[in-house]
Coordinates of N, CA and C in Angstrom, one line a residue:
T1396 N 33.4 25.3 95.6 CA 34.8 25.8 94.9 C 35.7 24.6 96.2
Y1397 N 36.1 23.8 95.2 CA 37.2 22.7 96.7 C 38.6 23.1 96.3
T1398 N 39.5 22.7 97.3 CA 40.6 22.7 97.9 C 41.6 20.9 97.3
L1399 N 42.7 20.9 96.6 CA 43.3 19.5 96.2 C 44.5 19.8 96.8
A1400 N 45.1 19.5 97.8 CA 46.2 18.9 98.2 C 47.0 18.0 97.6
I1401 N 47.6 17.2 97.3 CA 48.6 16.0 97.3 C 50.1 16.2 97.6
S1402 N 50.2 15.4 98.8 CA 51.6 15.3 99.2 C 52.0 13.8 99.6
S1403 N 53.0 13.9 100.2 CA 53.6 12.6 100.2 C 53.8 12.2 101.9
S1404 N 53.0 11.5 102.1 CA 52.8 11.0 103.8 C 53.9 10.8 104.4
D1405 N 55.4 10.0 103.6 CA 56.6 9.3 104.5 C 57.4 9.8 103.3
G1406 N 57.6 10.8 102.5 CA 58.9 11.2 102.2 C 58.9 10.7 100.9
S1407 N 58.5 9.6 100.9 CA 59.1 8.2 99.9 C 58.1 8.7 98.6
C1408 N 58.3 7.8 97.1 CA 57.7 8.2 95.9 C 56.2 7.9 95.9
G1409 N 55.7 6.9 97.0 CA 54.7 6.3 97.1 C 53.7 6.9 98.5
G1410 N 52.8 6.6 98.5 CA 52.1 6.7 99.7 C 51.7 8.4 99.6
Y1411 N 51.2 8.9 98.6 CA 50.7 10.1 98.6 C 49.3 9.8 99.3
E1412 N 49.0 11.1 100.1 CA 47.7 11.2 100.8 C 47.1 12.8 100.2
I1413 N 45.4 12.2 100.0 CA 44.9 13.4 98.8 C 44.3 14.1 99.9
K1414 N 44.1 15.5 100.5 CA 43.1 16.1 100.7 C 42.6 17.0 100.2
V1415 N 41.3 17.1 100.3 CA 40.2 17.5 100.0 C 39.1 18.7 100.5
T1416 N 39.2 19.9 100.4 CA 39.0 20.8 101.2 C 37.5 22.0 100.3
E1417 N 36.3 21.5 101.0 CA 35.7 22.2 100.3 C 35.6 23.9 100.7
N1418 N 35.8 25.2 99.9 CA 35.9 26.2 100.4 C 34.8 26.8 100.1
K1419 N 33.8 26.9 101.2 CA 33.0 27.7 101.7 C 32.9 29.2 101.8
A1420 N 31.7 30.0 101.3 CA 31.8 31.1 102.1 C 31.4 31.6 103.4
P1421 N 31.9 33.0 103.8 CA 31.3 32.9 104.9 C 29.8 33.2 105.2
Q1422 N 29.5 32.3 106.4 CA 27.4 32.7 106.4 C 27.3 33.2 107.5
N1423 N 25.9 33.9 107.7 CA 25.5 34.9 108.6 C 26.3 35.8 108.5
L1424 N 26.9 36.5 107.4 CA 27.4 37.6 107.4 C 25.9 39.1 108.1
A1425 N 26.3 39.3 108.8 CA 25.5 41.0 109.5 C 26.3 41.9 110.1
A1426 N 25.7 42.8 109.9 CA 26.2 44.6 109.8 C 25.5 45.5 110.5
V1427 N 25.6 45.6 112.1 CA 24.7 46.2 113.0 C 25.1 47.5 113.6
M1428 N 24.6 48.5 113.9 CA 25.1 49.8 114.7 C 26.1 49.3 115.7
D1429 N 27.0 49.7 115.7 CA 27.8 49.5 116.9 C 27.5 50.5 118.1
T1430 N 27.4 49.6 119.5 CA 26.2 50.6 120.4 C 27.1 51.6 120.9
A1431 N 28.5 51.6 120.7 CA 29.4 52.5 121.4 C 29.4 53.4 120.9
N1432 N 28.6 53.5 119.4 CA 29.2 54.9 117.8 C 28.0 54.1 116.9
P1433 N 26.8 54.5 117.5 CA 26.0 54.1 116.4 C 25.6 54.9 115.0
C1434 N 26.1 56.0 115.3 CA 25.8 57.0 114.2 C 27.1 57.1 113.2
N1435 N 28.2 56.2 113.5 CA 29.2 56.8 112.8 C 29.8 55.2 112.3
A1436 N 29.3 53.7 112.9 CA 30.6 52.4 112.9 C 29.2 51.4 112.6
L1437 N 29.8 50.4 112.3 CA 29.1 49.3 112.1 C 29.8 47.9 112.3
A1438 N 29.1 47.1 113.5 CA 29.8 46.2 114.0 C 29.5 44.7 112.5
I1439 N 30.5 44.1 111.8 CA 30.5 43.6 111.0 C 30.9 41.9 111.2
S1440 N 30.1 41.3 111.5 CA 30.4 39.8 111.9 C 29.5 38.6 110.8
W1441 N 30.5 37.3 111.1 CA 29.8 36.1 110.4 C 30.2 34.9 111.4
S1442 N 29.9 33.7 110.8 CA 29.8 32.2 111.4 C 31.2 32.2 111.0
P1443 N 32.1 31.2 111.8 CA 33.3 30.7 111.3 C 33.3 30.0 110.0
V1444 N 34.4 29.7 109.5 CA 34.3 29.0 108.6 C 35.8 27.6 108.5
A1445 N 35.0 26.0 108.3 CA 36.0 25.3 109.0 C 37.3 25.9 108.6
H1446 N 38.1 25.2 109.0 CA 39.9 25.5 108.3 C 40.5 27.0 107.7
A1447 N 39.5 28.0 108.1 CA 40.3 29.1 107.5 C 41.7 29.7 108.5
S1448 N 42.2 30.2 107.8 CA 43.3 31.2 108.5 C 43.1 32.7 108.5
G1449 N 41.7 33.0 108.2 CA 41.5 34.6 107.7 C 40.4 35.4 106.6
Y1450 N 40.1 36.2 106.9 CA 39.2 36.3 106.6 C 39.5 37.5 105.5
R1451 N 38.8 38.2 104.7 CA 38.3 39.6 103.8 C 37.1 40.4 104.4
I1452 N 36.9 40.9 104.2 CA 35.8 42.2 104.3 C 35.5 43.3 103.1
Y1453 N 34.7 43.1 102.2 CA 34.4 44.0 101.3 C 33.2 45.1 101.0
E1454 N 33.9 46.2 100.9 CA 32.2 47.0 100.6 C 32.1 47.5 99.6
L1455 N 30.8 47.0 99.0 CA 30.7 47.5 97.8 C 30.0 48.8 97.2
R1456 N 30.9 49.7 96.6 CA 30.8 50.5 96.3 C 30.1 51.1 95.2
S1457 N 29.0 52.2 94.7 CA 28.6 52.6 93.5 C 29.6 53.0 92.5
S1458 N 30.4 54.1 93.5 CA 31.4 55.3 92.3 C 32.6 54.9 93.5
G1459 N 33.5 55.9 92.7 CA 34.9 55.9 92.7 C 36.3 55.2 92.8
S1460 N 37.0 55.2 93.1 CA 38.3 54.4 92.6 C 38.2 53.2 92.9
Y1461 N 38.8 52.1 92.3 CA 38.5 50.6 92.3 C 39.7 50.4 93.2
E1462 N 39.7 49.5 94.3 CA 40.9 48.8 95.4 C 40.3 47.3 95.7
G1463 N 39.8 46.7 94.7 CA 39.4 45.0 94.8 C 39.9 44.7 94.1
K1464 N 39.4 43.1 94.2 CA 39.7 42.5 93.2 C 39.1 42.0 91.4
A1465 N 39.6 42.5 90.4 CA 38.7 42.7 89.0 C 37.8 41.3 88.8
D1466 N 38.5 39.6 89.6 CA 37.2 38.9 89.0 C 36.3 38.5 90.6
L1467 N 36.1 39.2 91.4 CA 34.9 39.8 92.6 C 33.8 41.2 92.1
A1468 N 34.8 41.9 91.2 CA 33.9 43.2 91.5 C 32.3 42.9 90.6
D1469 N 32.9 41.9 89.2 CA 31.3 41.5 88.8 C 30.5 40.9 89.6
S1470 N 30.7 39.6 90.2 CA 30.1 38.9 90.7 C 29.4 39.3 91.9
A1471 N 30.0 40.9 92.7 CA 29.2 41.2 93.6 C 28.7 42.4 93.0
G1472 N 28.5 42.8 91.7 CA 27.5 43.6 91.3 C 26.5 42.9 90.7
A1473 N 26.9 42.5 90.2 CA 25.6 41.2 89.9 C 24.6 40.8 90.9
R1474 N 25.3 40.5 91.7 CA 25.0 39.9 93.3 C 24.0 41.0 93.6
D1475 N 24.3 41.9 93.8 CA 24.1 43.3 94.6 C 23.0 44.1 93.1
G1476 N 22.9 43.6 92.3 CA 21.4 43.9 91.4 C 22.1 45.1 91.0
S1477 N 23.5 45.5 90.7 CA 23.8 47.1 90.0 C 23.8 46.9 88.3
S1478 N 24.3 48.4 87.6 CA 24.5 47.8 86.6 C 26.2 47.6 86.3
G1479 N 26.5 47.0 86.9 CA 27.9 46.5 86.6 C 29.0 47.6 87.0
S1480 N 28.6 49.1 87.7 CA 29.4 49.8 88.4 C 29.9 49.6 89.6
T1481 N 29.6 48.6 90.5 CA 30.0 48.7 91.9 C 31.4 48.1 91.7
R1482 N 31.9 48.6 92.4 CA 33.4 48.0 93.0 C 33.5 47.7 94.4
L1483 N 34.3 46.6 94.2 CA 34.6 46.6 95.5 C 35.6 47.1 96.3
V1484 N 35.5 47.1 97.6 CA 36.8 48.4 98.3 C 37.3 47.1 99.3
L1485 N 38.7 46.3 99.5 CA 38.9 45.9 100.6 C 39.4 46.9 101.6
I1486 N 38.0 46.2 102.8 CA 38.2 47.0 104.0 C 39.0 46.4 105.5
Y1487 N 38.5 44.8 105.2 CA 39.7 44.3 106.1 C 40.4 43.1 105.4
E1488 N 41.4 42.7 106.3 CA 41.8 41.3 105.8 C 42.7 41.1 106.6
G1489 N 42.9 39.8 107.4 CA 43.2 39.7 108.2 C 42.4 38.0 109.5
G1490 N 43.0 37.7 110.4 CA 43.5 37.1 111.3 C 41.4 36.3 111.5
V1491 N 40.9 35.7 112.1 CA 40.1 34.9 112.7 C 39.2 35.8 113.6
K1492 N 38.2 36.7 112.8 CA 37.3 37.8 113.6 C 36.2 37.0 113.2
V1493 N 35.4 36.7 114.3 CA 33.7 36.0 114.0 C 32.5 37.0 114.9
K1494 N 31.3 36.5 115.5 CA 30.5 36.9 116.0 C 31.2 37.3 117.0
T1495 N 31.8 36.8 117.6 CA 32.3 37.4 119.6 C 32.8 38.1 119.5
D1496 N 33.6 38.3 118.1 CA 34.7 39.7 117.9 C 34.3 40.1 116.7
P1497 N 33.8 41.0 116.4 CA 33.0 41.4 115.2 C 34.3 43.0 114.5
F1498 N 34.0 43.1 113.2 CA 35.6 44.0 112.6 C 34.3 45.4 112.9
M1499 N 34.9 46.3 113.3 CA 34.4 47.6 113.7 C 34.9 48.7 112.2
H1500 N 33.7 48.9 111.3 CA 33.9 49.7 110.3 C 33.4 51.2 110.5
S1501 N 34.5 51.6 110.9 CA 33.9 53.5 111.7 C 34.4 54.2 110.8
G1502 N 34.0 55.6 111.2 CA 34.5 56.6 110.5 C 33.5 56.4 109.4
L1503 N 32.0 56.0 109.5 CA 31.1 56.2 108.7 C 30.5 57.3 108.9
E1504 N 29.3 57.8 108.1 CA 28.6 59.0 107.7 C 26.7 58.8 108.4
P1505 N 26.4 59.7 109.3 CA 25.4 59.3 109.8 C 24.3 59.0 108.9
G1506 N 23.7 57.7 109.3 CA 22.2 58.1 108.5 C 22.8 56.7 106.7
A1507 N 24.0 56.2 107.1 CA 24.3 56.3 105.8 C 24.2 54.6 105.6
R1508 N 23.7 53.9 104.4 CA 23.7 52.7 104.0 C 24.9 52.4 103.0
H1509 N 25.5 50.6 104.0 CA 26.5 50.3 103.4 C 26.7 49.0 103.5
S1510 N 26.9 48.2 102.2 CA 27.2 46.8 101.8 C 28.1 46.4 101.5
Y1511 N 28.2 45.1 101.8 CA 29.0 44.3 102.2 C 29.2 42.3 102.1
C1512 N 29.8 42.4 101.7 CA 30.5 40.7 101.3 C 32.0 40.3 101.9
A1513 N 31.4 39.1 101.9 CA 32.8 38.4 102.7 C 33.2 37.1 102.2
S1514 N 34.7 36.9 102.3 CA 35.6 35.7 101.9 C 36.4 35.0 103.2
A1515 N 36.6 34.0 102.9 CA 37.8 33.1 104.0 C 38.8 32.8 103.1
I1516 N 39.7 32.5 103.5 CA 41.3 32.4 103.3 C 41.1 30.8 103.8
I1517 N 41.6 29.9 102.4 CA 41.5 28.2 103.1 C 42.7 27.9 102.8
D1518 N 44.1 27.7 103.2 CA 45.1 27.0 102.8 C 45.6 27.6 101.5
G1519 N 45.2 29.1 101.7 CA 45.8 30.5 100.8 C 45.1 30.8 99.8
I1520 N 44.4 30.3 99.2 CA 43.0 30.7 98.7 C 41.6 30.7 99.4
E1521 N 41.3 31.9 98.3 CA 40.2 33.0 99.0 C 38.9 32.1 98.5
T1522 N 38.2 31.8 99.3 CA 36.8 31.8 98.8 C 35.7 32.4 98.0
P1523 N 35.0 31.8 97.9 CA 33.9 32.7 96.7 C 33.2 33.6 98.0
L1524 N 32.9 34.6 97.5 CA 32.4 35.5 98.1 C 30.8 35.0 98.6
S1525 N 30.7 35.5 99.8 CA 29.1 35.6 100.5 C 27.8 36.2 100.0
A1526 N 26.8 36.1 100.4 CA 26.2 37.0 100.0 C 26.2 38.0 100.7
T1527 N 25.7 39.9 99.8 CA 26.0 40.5 99.8 C 24.4 41.0 101.2
I1528 N 25.1 41.8 101.9 CA 24.2 42.3 102.9 C 24.1 43.8 103.2
T1529 N 23.7 44.2 103.9 CA 23.2 45.8 104.7 C 23.5 46.1 105.5
G1530 N 23.8 47.4 106.1 CA 23.8 47.9 107.3 C 23.4 49.4 107.3
T1531 N 23.2 49.7 108.3 CA 23.1 51.2 108.0 C 23.1 51.8 109.7
T1532 N 24.1 52.9 109.5 CA 24.1 53.8 110.6 C 23.0 54.8 110.9
R1533 N 22.9 54.8 112.5 CA 22.0 55.7 113.0 C 22.1 56.9 112.4
K1534 N 21.1 57.9 112.0 CA 21.3 59.4 111.7 C 20.9 60.0 112.9
E1535 N 21.8 61.0 112.8 CA 21.6 61.9 113.9 C 20.7 62.6 114.0
T1536 N 20.5 63.2 115.5 CA 19.0 63.9 115.5 C 19.2 65.1 116.5
T1537 N 18.9 66.7 116.3 CA 19.3 67.5 116.9 C 17.7 67.8 116.9
I1538 N 17.6 68.5 118.1 CA 16.6 69.1 119.1 C 16.8 70.6 119.0
D1539 N 16.3 70.9 118.8 CA 16.1 72.8 119.0 C 15.8 72.9 120.1
V1540 N 16.5 73.4 120.9 CA 15.8 74.2 122.5 C 16.1 76.0 122.5
S1541 N 14.8 75.8 122.9 CA 15.1 77.7 122.9 C 14.6 78.3 124.7
V1542 N 15.4 78.6 125.1 CA 15.4 78.7 126.8 C 14.8 80.7 126.9
D1543 N 14.1 80.7 127.4 CA 13.5 82.3 127.2 C 13.6 82.8 128.8

């Protein structure tokens, strides 16, 4: 996907400038257990996209209410290999977070698997979605101890 912007470079009727920007999806998306809270949080990171002013992170869910974008849900469902019941839920929208400053998806159930995809915002336009990735929180372990 490309964005084409045409503007006058000097404010007159001539001398127009054409700017073409390739709108690439975020790459190297990763979801790993948060070291401080591995049972209940995943750290989601990605490589920066040139000219991006922000990012959106979506969680793919197989049920529940639809809170995402209709035009993205079908492509994410197909990418996820589901039967079309997958819904995208926007869980992060904001400034430039990358691998060094990941988004923390917290409040998750222990041992639960979550799927994500991301898009970048370039010149006010949302890029196509990234590839879908998954992450799993650590399962809680209980140890029975008996004292005699």
